Amino acid sequence: AKIEKKRSDGIEAVGIMTPAGDHCSIATEFIKNDVHIICDKPLSANLKNAYKLRDLVINHKIFFALTHNYSAYPMLREARQLIKEGKIGDIRLANVEYPQGYTAGLKNKNSEKILKWRLDPKQVGPSMILAEIGTHSHHLLRYVTGLEVEQVSADIHSLSPELSVDDNAFLMLRLSNQARGMIWVSSAATGGENGLRIRVFGSKGSLDWYQDEPNSLKFTPINRPIQILTRGSSYVSNFSIKSSRLAAGHPEGFFEAFANIYTEFAEAIYKYPKKNNNFKFPTVIDGVKGIKFIYAAKKSSNHNSRWIKL
């Protein structure tokens, strides 16, 4: 980082795609040399390093993007916009589920080959399943609804006696407008591939998005038939349209969502003053909230699912 800083053609940004336990040490050197960061999730393996990164980013006024890429799907951005416009009224319920199956049937003798660094608490933190996909689900719920998780009651386990790390979590949530929520994340759901789904239910209607069919969003006004909204159509918001890269009807998804975050990160560096914090992409602040969520959920689970304030 120091050598690059001295070059006239030195790097302006670096991408970090290592295990979470290494994020802080790598990012720190670049941040101190005013290099912008785009980082894989979760932000870190522990709260101490999460706070350290947050303070460094703020003090050095660099741009920091966290790759919660699901928030950059066009139809999830449409869902966010519909909620902001009051189309489903006051949110009463929100549900996220993410059932994967890669640890179902996994034997202890093969776990190191499959899970690798995920078996190391120094790299993955206090919960494997929450670090892997729990923070994705937590961020997605916050992003789409605009609400924060105020309290959590969690049941986090390894469902297999062969594993030393947790692979399933049920989380009940109390949200910031007195709404209720639930997150289920698992790598023990036999046959599960991805299955990410978010449903939001309000006083005037509901929204339903499923990653297996990412280019459509179900919108159901109260006492009316289901409407299926599709990506790139003339009736969706400008925010959703600008997040699309292909014409309506062509399949678009996972890679394009990452591309949206990378593009918006680059635009921030070139177009916006550093005092502007209204970014479209997830930031270090989102990352800190994700790590706090892991610790609160794990504390709850360790105390017989007691409600824990974040």
mmCIF file of C-alpha atoms in Angstrom:
data_model
loop_
_atom_site.group_PDB
_atom_site.id
_atom_site.type_symbol
_atom_site.label_atom_id
_atom_site.label_comp_id
_atom_site.label_asym_id
_atom_site.label_seq_id
_atom_site.Cartn_x
_atom_site.Cartn_y
_atom_site.Cartn_z
ATOM 1 C CA ALA A 1 0.000 0.000 0.000
ATOM 2 C CA LYS A 2 2.815 2.420 0.860
ATOM 3 C CA ILE A 3 4.635 1.710 -2.401
ATOM 4 C CA GLU A 4 1.477 2.100 -4.461
ATOM 5 C CA LYS A 5 0.756 5.440 -2.784
ATOM 6 C CA LYS A 6 4.097 6.811 -4.011
ATOM 7 C CA ARG A 7 3.398 5.889 -7.642
ATOM 8 C CA SER A 8 1.801 8.406 -9.997
ATOM 9 C CA ASP A 9 -0.292 5.558 -11.377
ATOM 10 C CA GLY A 10 -0.907 3.854 -8.023
ATOM 11 C CA ILE A 11 -4.129 2.039 -7.210
ATOM 12 C CA GLU A 12 -7.157 4.004 -6.011
ATOM 13 C CA ALA A 13 -9.153 1.073 -4.658
ATOM 14 C CA VAL A 14 -8.622 -2.510 -3.559
ATOM 15 C CA GLY A 15 -10.994 -5.473 -3.362
ATOM 16 C CA ILE A 16 -10.733 -7.802 -0.355
ATOM 17 C CA MET A 17 -12.168 -11.305 -0.826
ATOM 18 C CA THR A 18 -10.373 -13.174 1.961
ATOM 19 C CA PRO A 19 -11.973 -14.858 5.001
ATOM 20 C CA ALA A 20 -13.498 -12.347 7.410
ATOM 21 C CA GLY A 21 -10.795 -12.780 10.042
ATOM 22 C CA ASP A 22 -8.257 -11.193 7.687
ATOM 23 C CA HIS A 23 -10.367 -8.220 6.568
ATOM 24 C CA CYS A 24 -9.290 -5.819 9.290
ATOM 25 C CA SER A 25 -5.536 -6.353 9.030
ATOM 26 C CA ILE A 26 -5.570 -6.092 5.222
ATOM 27 C CA ALA A 27 -7.959 -3.145 5.026
ATOM 28 C CA THR A 28 -6.144 -1.187 7.739
ATOM 29 C CA GLU A 29 -2.947 -0.835 5.725
ATOM 30 C CA PHE A 30 -4.789 0.390 2.643
ATOM 31 C CA ILE A 31 -7.083 2.757 4.556
ATOM 32 C CA LYS A 32 -4.092 4.362 6.283
ATOM 33 C CA ASN A 33 -2.716 5.058 2.816
ATOM 34 C CA ASP A 34 -6.039 6.520 1.587
ATOM 35 C CA VAL A 35 -6.926 3.631 -0.704
ATOM 36 C CA HIS A 36 -10.659 3.006 -1.034
ATOM 37 C CA ILE A 37 -11.997 -0.436 -0.073
ATOM 38 C CA ILE A 38 -14.579 -2.835 -1.476
ATOM 39 C CA CYS A 39 -14.859 -5.762 0.897
ATOM 40 C CA ASP A 40 -16.563 -9.123 1.037
ATOM 41 C CA LYS A 41 -19.061 -9.731 3.835
ATOM 42 C CA PRO A 42 -19.137 -10.106 6.782
ATOM 43 C CA LEU A 43 -17.135 -7.061 7.770
ATOM 44 C CA SER A 44 -14.956 -8.892 10.296
ATOM 45 C CA ALA A 45 -14.826 -11.890 12.621
ATOM 46 C CA ASN A 46 -15.355 -9.872 15.811
ATOM 47 C CA LEU A 47 -16.800 -6.613 17.109
ATOM 48 C CA LYS A 48 -13.442 -5.098 18.083
ATOM 49 C CA ASN A 49 -12.210 -5.206 14.491
ATOM 50 C CA ALA A 50 -15.585 -4.045 13.149
ATOM 51 C CA TYR A 51 -15.399 -0.902 15.300
ATOM 52 C CA LYS A 52 -11.758 -0.378 14.351
ATOM 53 C CA LEU A 53 -12.579 -0.475 10.643
ATOM 54 C CA ARG A 54 -15.528 1.864 11.078
ATOM 55 C CA ASP A 55 -13.378 4.436 12.893
ATOM 56 C CA LEU A 56 -10.569 4.181 10.342
ATOM 57 C CA VAL A 57 -12.968 4.674 7.424
ATOM 58 C CA ILE A 58 -14.523 7.727 9.077
ATOM 59 C CA ASN A 59 -11.224 9.288 10.139
ATOM 60 C CA HIS A 60 -9.520 8.800 6.762
ATOM 61 C CA LYS A 61 -12.660 9.716 4.793
ATOM 62 C CA ILE A 62 -12.278 6.881 2.331
ATOM 63 C CA PHE A 63 -15.072 5.072 0.483
ATOM 64 C CA PHE A 64 -15.864 1.608 1.806
ATOM 65 C CA ALA A 65 -18.356 -0.741 0.131
ATOM 66 C CA LEU A 66 -19.497 -4.071 1.560
ATOM 67 C CA THR A 67 -20.674 -6.627 -0.991
ATOM 68 C CA HIS A 68 -24.160 -7.490 0.238
ATOM 69 C CA ASN A 69 -24.984 -7.888 -3.433
ATOM 70 C CA TYR A 70 -28.608 -8.941 -3.001
ATOM 71 C CA SER A 71 -29.478 -5.334 -2.216
ATOM 72 C CA ALA A 72 -28.485 -4.458 -5.792
ATOM 73 C CA TYR A 73 -31.001 -6.715 -7.546
ATOM 74 C CA PRO A 74 -33.311 -4.416 -9.570
ATOM 75 C CA MET A 75 -36.537 -5.948 -8.254
ATOM 76 C CA LEU A 76 -35.403 -5.771 -4.647
ATOM 77 C CA ARG A 77 -34.669 -2.120 -5.225
ATOM 78 C CA GLU A 78 -38.176 -1.865 -6.651
ATOM 79 C CA ALA A 79 -39.505 -3.479 -3.478
ATOM 80 C CA ARG A 80 -37.625 -0.923 -1.386
ATOM 81 C CA GLN A 81 -39.062 1.892 -3.496
ATOM 82 C CA LEU A 82 -42.646 0.610 -3.229
ATOM 83 C CA ILE A 83 -42.314 0.449 0.544
ATOM 84 C CA LYS A 84 -40.860 3.986 0.692
ATOM 85 C CA GLU A 85 -43.839 5.194 -1.367
ATOM 86 C CA GLY A 86 -46.255 3.606 1.094
ATOM 87 C CA LYS A 87 -47.683 1.120 -1.405
ATOM 88 C CA ILE A 88 -48.006 -1.634 1.204
ATOM 89 C CA GLY A 89 -48.811 0.710 4.099
ATOM 90 C CA ASP A 90 -47.340 0.227 7.549
ATOM 91 C CA ILE A 91 -45.118 -2.844 7.732
ATOM 92 C CA ARG A 92 -46.421 -5.452 10.159
ATOM 93 C CA LEU A 93 -44.454 -8.586 9.277
ATOM 94 C CA ALA A 94 -41.176 -9.309 7.465
ATOM 95 C CA ASN A 95 -39.733 -12.731 6.736
ATOM 96 C CA VAL A 96 -36.417 -13.789 5.197
ATOM 97 C CA GLU A 97 -35.411 -17.386 4.589
ATOM 98 C CA TYR A 98 -32.199 -18.745 3.110
ATOM 99 C CA PRO A 99 -32.103 -22.573 3.053
ATOM 100 C CA GLN A 100 -28.901 -24.114 1.725
ATOM 101 C CA GLY A 101 -27.954 -27.783 2.011
ATOM 102 C CA TYR A 102 -24.175 -28.062 1.701
ATOM 103 C CA THR A 103 -23.646 -29.421 5.250
ATOM 104 C CA ALA A 104 -26.521 -31.914 5.108
ATOM 105 C CA GLY A 105 -24.936 -35.359 5.278
ATOM 106 C CA LEU A 106 -21.438 -33.919 5.696
ATOM 107 C CA LYS A 107 -19.191 -36.194 7.760
ATOM 108 C CA ASN A 108 -16.616 -34.945 10.231
ATOM 109 C CA LYS A 109 -13.752 -36.519 8.248
ATOM 110 C CA ASN A 110 -14.756 -34.447 5.192
ATOM 111 C CA SER A 111 -15.705 -31.233 6.956
ATOM 112 C CA GLU A 112 -12.256 -29.631 6.736
ATOM 113 C CA LYS A 113 -12.163 -30.195 2.975
ATOM 114 C CA ILE A 114 -15.607 -28.610 2.469
ATOM 115 C CA LEU A 115 -15.752 -25.940 5.187
ATOM 116 C CA LYS A 116 -12.037 -24.986 5.274
ATOM 117 C CA TRP A 117 -11.519 -21.711 7.178
ATOM 118 C CA ARG A 118 -15.166 -21.739 8.277
ATOM 119 C CA LEU A 119 -14.116 -24.148 11.034
ATOM 120 C CA ASP A 120 -11.769 -21.533 12.538
ATOM 121 C CA PRO A 121 -13.485 -19.104 14.988
ATOM 122 C CA LYS A 122 -10.678 -16.596 14.418
ATOM 123 C CA GLN A 123 -11.709 -16.416 10.761
ATOM 124 C CA VAL A 124 -15.470 -16.909 10.874
ATOM 125 C CA GLY A 125 -16.341 -15.426 14.272
ATOM 126 C CA PRO A 126 -18.848 -16.744 16.821
ATOM 127 C CA SER A 127 -21.312 -18.232 14.300
ATOM 128 C CA MET A 128 -20.567 -19.918 10.992
ATOM 129 C CA ILE A 129 -24.113 -19.825 9.633
ATOM 130 C CA LEU A 130 -24.734 -16.199 10.608
ATOM 131 C CA ALA A 131 -21.408 -15.070 9.140
ATOM 132 C CA GLU A 132 -22.071 -16.993 5.925
ATOM 133 C CA ILE A 133 -25.676 -16.056 5.152
ATOM 134 C CA GLY A 134 -27.189 -14.620 8.329
ATOM 135 C CA THR A 135 -25.622 -11.206 7.757
ATOM 136 C CA HIS A 136 -26.898 -11.279 4.151
ATOM 137 C CA SER A 137 -30.419 -11.935 5.401
ATOM 138 C CA HIS A 138 -30.184 -9.306 8.148
ATOM 139 C CA HIS A 139 -28.948 -6.661 5.707
ATOM 140 C CA LEU A 140 -31.565 -7.564 3.107
ATOM 141 C CA LEU A 141 -34.396 -7.207 5.605
ATOM 142 C CA ARG A 142 -33.057 -3.831 6.740
ATOM 143 C CA TYR A 143 -32.454 -2.651 3.183
ATOM 144 C CA VAL A 144 -35.844 -3.530 1.745
ATOM 145 C CA THR A 145 -38.005 -2.503 4.714
ATOM 146 C CA GLY A 146 -36.013 0.491 5.944
ATOM 147 C CA LEU A 147 -36.461 -0.857 9.485
ATOM 148 C CA GLU A 148 -33.873 -1.803 12.084
ATOM 149 C CA VAL A 149 -33.765 -4.883 14.283
ATOM 150 C CA GLU A 150 -34.167 -3.720 17.886
ATOM 151 C CA GLN A 151 -34.318 -7.091 19.643
ATOM 152 C CA VAL A 152 -33.603 -10.689 18.681
ATOM 153 C CA SER A 153 -34.538 -14.085 20.098
ATOM 154 C CA ALA A 154 -32.442 -16.826 18.509
ATOM 155 C CA ASP A 155 -32.050 -20.589 18.381
ATOM 156 C CA ILE A 156 -28.719 -21.418 16.720
ATOM 157 C CA HIS A 157 -27.460 -24.978 16.415
ATOM 158 C CA SER A 158 -25.487 -27.531 14.547
ATOM 159 C CA LEU A 159 -28.127 -29.990 13.433
ATOM 160 C CA SER A 160 -25.480 -32.634 12.754
ATOM 161 C CA PRO A 161 -23.393 -34.350 15.453
ATOM 162 C CA GLU A 162 -20.632 -34.510 12.842
ATOM 163 C CA LEU A 163 -20.062 -30.735 12.817
ATOM 164 C CA SER A 164 -18.264 -28.455 15.251
ATOM 165 C CA VAL A 165 -19.862 -25.277 13.855
ATOM 166 C CA ASP A 166 -23.481 -24.128 13.769
ATOM 167 C CA ASP A 167 -25.375 -24.715 10.522
ATOM 168 C CA ASN A 168 -28.936 -23.585 11.310
ATOM 169 C CA ALA A 169 -30.496 -20.499 12.908
ATOM 170 C CA PHE A 170 -34.056 -19.474 13.687
ATOM 171 C CA LEU A 171 -34.301 -15.793 14.629
ATOM 172 C CA MET A 172 -37.371 -13.936 15.842
ATOM 173 C CA LEU A 173 -37.142 -10.160 15.525
ATOM 174 C CA ARG A 174 -38.719 -7.077 17.041
ATOM 175 C CA LEU A 175 -38.357 -4.258 14.533
ATOM 176 C CA SER A 176 -38.167 -0.501 14.879
ATOM 177 C CA ASN A 177 -41.817 0.320 14.084
ATOM 178 C CA GLN A 178 -43.213 -2.390 16.385
ATOM 179 C CA ALA A 179 -43.406 -4.774 13.437
ATOM 180 C CA ARG A 180 -42.317 -8.364 13.892
ATOM 181 C CA GLY A 181 -39.919 -10.354 11.758
ATOM 182 C CA MET A 182 -38.314 -13.735 11.344
ATOM 183 C CA ILE A 183 -35.138 -14.978 9.683
ATOM 184 C CA TRP A 184 -34.329 -18.623 8.983
ATOM 185 C CA VAL A 185 -30.887 -19.429 7.606
ATOM 186 C CA SER A 186 -29.478 -22.915 7.171
ATOM 187 C CA SER A 187 -26.846 -24.968 5.410
ATOM 188 C CA ALA A 188 -28.499 -28.151 6.715
ATOM 189 C CA ALA A 189 -31.663 -27.952 4.593
ATOM 190 C CA THR A 190 -31.312 -31.166 2.623
ATOM 191 C CA GLY A 191 -31.495 -30.477 -1.107
ATOM 192 C CA GLY A 192 -31.357 -26.720 -0.611
ATOM 193 C CA GLU A 193 -29.349 -24.821 -3.205
ATOM 194 C CA ASN A 194 -30.026 -21.198 -2.352
ATOM 195 C CA GLY A 195 -33.709 -20.442 -1.911
ATOM 196 C CA LEU A 196 -33.273 -16.862 -0.696
ATOM 197 C CA ARG A 197 -36.699 -15.291 -0.227
ATOM 198 C CA ILE A 198 -38.037 -12.128 1.381
ATOM 199 C CA ARG A 199 -41.684 -11.393 2.123
ATOM 200 C CA VAL A 200 -42.979 -8.152 3.611
ATOM 201 C CA PHE A 201 -46.578 -7.765 4.781
ATOM 202 C CA GLY A 202 -48.141 -4.364 5.406
ATOM 203 C CA SER A 203 -51.471 -2.814 6.273
ATOM 204 C CA LYS A 204 -52.250 -2.146 2.576
ATOM 205 C CA GLY A 205 -50.501 -5.004 0.789
ATOM 206 C CA SER A 206 -47.517 -7.329 0.588
ATOM 207 C CA LEU A 207 -44.366 -8.022 -1.436
ATOM 208 C CA ASP A 208 -42.684 -11.344 -2.207
ATOM 209 C CA TRP A 209 -39.306 -11.870 -3.942
ATOM 210 C CA TYR A 210 -37.547 -15.202 -4.571
ATOM 211 C CA GLN A 211 -33.985 -15.397 -5.877
ATOM 212 C CA ASP A 212 -34.741 -18.414 -8.083
ATOM 213 C CA GLU A 213 -36.933 -16.010 -10.085
ATOM 214 C CA PRO A 214 -35.012 -12.751 -9.514
ATOM 215 C CA ASN A 215 -36.486 -10.738 -12.371
ATOM 216 C CA SER A 216 -39.993 -10.633 -10.928
ATOM 217 C CA LEU A 217 -41.623 -9.302 -7.769
ATOM 218 C CA LYS A 218 -45.060 -10.256 -6.476
ATOM 219 C CA PHE A 219 -47.120 -7.300 -5.249
ATOM 220 C CA THR A 220 -50.480 -8.015 -3.640
ATOM 221 C CA PRO A 221 -52.620 -5.000 -2.699
ATOM 222 C CA ILE A 222 -55.045 -5.809 0.107
ATOM 223 C CA ASN A 223 -58.196 -7.558 -1.146
ATOM 224 C CA ARG A 224 -56.881 -7.474 -4.728
ATOM 225 C CA PRO A 225 -55.320 -10.096 -7.035
ATOM 226 C CA ILE A 226 -51.556 -10.700 -7.083
ATOM 227 C CA GLN A 227 -49.626 -8.490 -9.492
ATOM 228 C CA ILE A 228 -46.361 -9.818 -10.935
ATOM 229 C CA LEU A 229 -43.976 -6.933 -11.634
ATOM 230 C CA THR A 230 -41.065 -7.659 -13.968
ATOM 231 C CA ARG A 231 -37.591 -6.168 -14.252
ATOM 232 C CA GLY A 232 -36.981 -3.527 -16.900
ATOM 233 C CA SER A 233 -40.664 -2.797 -17.459
ATOM 234 C CA SER A 234 -41.926 0.723 -18.098
ATOM 235 C CA TYR A 235 -43.938 0.835 -14.863
ATOM 236 C CA VAL A 236 -41.094 0.188 -12.409
ATOM 237 C CA SER A 237 -39.203 2.996 -10.671
ATOM 238 C CA ASN A 238 -36.222 4.824 -12.129
ATOM 239 C CA PHE A 239 -34.096 3.357 -9.338
ATOM 240 C CA SER A 240 -34.955 -0.150 -10.502
ATOM 241 C CA ILE A 241 -34.545 0.722 -14.191
ATOM 242 C CA LYS A 242 -31.084 2.217 -13.606
ATOM 243 C CA SER A 243 -30.097 -0.969 -11.772
ATOM 244 C CA SER A 244 -30.971 -3.120 -14.797
ATOM 245 C CA ARG A 245 -28.356 -3.974 -17.405
ATOM 246 C CA LEU A 246 -30.410 -5.941 -19.912
ATOM 247 C CA ALA A 247 -33.706 -5.351 -21.676
ATOM 248 C CA ALA A 248 -36.855 -6.720 -20.070
ATOM 249 C CA GLY A 249 -37.335 -10.457 -20.544
ATOM 250 C CA HIS A 250 -33.656 -11.392 -20.643
ATOM 251 C CA PRO A 251 -32.339 -13.246 -17.561
ATOM 252 C CA GLU A 252 -30.288 -11.101 -15.216
ATOM 253 C CA GLY A 253 -29.137 -11.761 -11.680
ATOM 254 C CA PHE A 254 -26.256 -12.540 -9.341
ATOM 255 C CA PHE A 255 -23.266 -11.204 -11.281
ATOM 256 C CA GLU A 256 -25.120 -8.075 -12.393
ATOM 257 C CA ALA A 257 -26.008 -7.291 -8.778
ATOM 258 C CA PHE A 258 -22.310 -7.368 -7.882
ATOM 259 C CA ALA A 259 -21.631 -5.194 -10.926
ATOM 260 C CA ASN A 260 -24.126 -2.613 -9.681
ATOM 261 C CA ILE A 261 -22.315 -2.314 -6.354
ATOM 262 C CA TYR A 262 -18.896 -2.071 -8.028
ATOM 263 C CA THR A 263 -20.212 0.569 -10.451
ATOM 264 C CA GLU A 264 -21.822 2.655 -7.715
ATOM 265 C CA PHE A 265 -18.649 2.369 -5.638
ATOM 266 C CA ALA A 266 -16.555 3.656 -8.561
ATOM 267 C CA GLU A 267 -19.040 6.459 -9.220
ATOM 268 C CA ALA A 268 -18.800 7.518 -5.584
ATOM 269 C CA ILE A 269 -15.037 7.859 -5.866
ATOM 270 C CA TYR A 270 -15.206 9.944 -9.040
ATOM 271 C CA LYS A 271 -18.420 11.915 -8.695
ATOM 272 C CA TYR A 272 -19.312 12.658 -5.083
ATOM 273 C CA PRO A 273 -17.792 14.723 -2.281
ATOM 274 C CA LYS A 274 -16.503 12.614 0.580
ATOM 275 C CA LYS A 275 -18.954 14.241 3.017
ATOM 276 C CA ASN A 276 -21.853 12.647 1.094
ATOM 277 C CA ASN A 277 -22.915 9.501 2.990
ATOM 278 C CA ASN A 278 -26.094 8.768 1.034
ATOM 279 C CA PHE A 279 -24.667 5.864 -0.943
ATOM 280 C CA LYS A 280 -26.651 3.182 -2.760
ATOM 281 C CA PHE A 281 -24.191 0.458 -1.819
ATOM 282 C CA PRO A 282 -23.791 -1.106 1.656
ATOM 283 C CA THR A 283 -21.165 0.643 3.771
ATOM 284 C CA VAL A 284 -18.945 -0.043 6.772
ATOM 285 C CA ILE A 285 -21.853 1.091 8.985
ATOM 286 C CA ASP A 286 -23.983 -1.727 7.588
ATOM 287 C CA GLY A 287 -21.083 -4.052 8.269
ATOM 288 C CA VAL A 288 -20.867 -3.068 11.942
ATOM 289 C CA LYS A 289 -24.609 -3.594 12.364
ATOM 290 C CA GLY A 290 -24.248 -7.062 10.848
ATOM 291 C CA ILE A 291 -21.552 -8.067 13.345
ATOM 292 C CA LYS A 292 -23.557 -6.641 16.264
ATOM 293 C CA PHE A 293 -26.502 -8.721 15.041
ATOM 294 C CA ILE A 294 -24.371 -11.900 15.077
ATOM 295 C CA TYR A 295 -23.207 -11.271 18.633
ATOM 296 C CA ALA A 296 -26.696 -10.428 19.923
ATOM 297 C CA ALA A 297 -28.214 -13.500 18.262
ATOM 298 C CA LYS A 298 -25.499 -15.799 19.592
ATOM 299 C CA LYS A 299 -25.915 -14.359 23.096
ATOM 300 C CA SER A 300 -29.649 -14.987 22.890
ATOM 301 C CA SER A 301 -29.180 -18.571 21.736
ATOM 302 C CA ASN A 302 -26.646 -19.232 24.516
ATOM 303 C CA HIS A 303 -29.247 -18.024 27.048
ATOM 304 C CA ASN A 304 -32.177 -20.212 25.998
ATOM 305 C CA SER A 305 -33.397 -17.796 23.287
ATOM 306 C CA ARG A 306 -33.766 -14.856 25.671
ATOM 307 C CA TRP A 307 -34.678 -11.566 23.967
ATOM 308 C CA ILE A 308 -31.526 -9.463 23.501
ATOM 309 C CA LYS A 309 -31.427 -5.776 22.613
ATOM 310 C CA LEU A 310 -29.062 -4.715 19.858
#
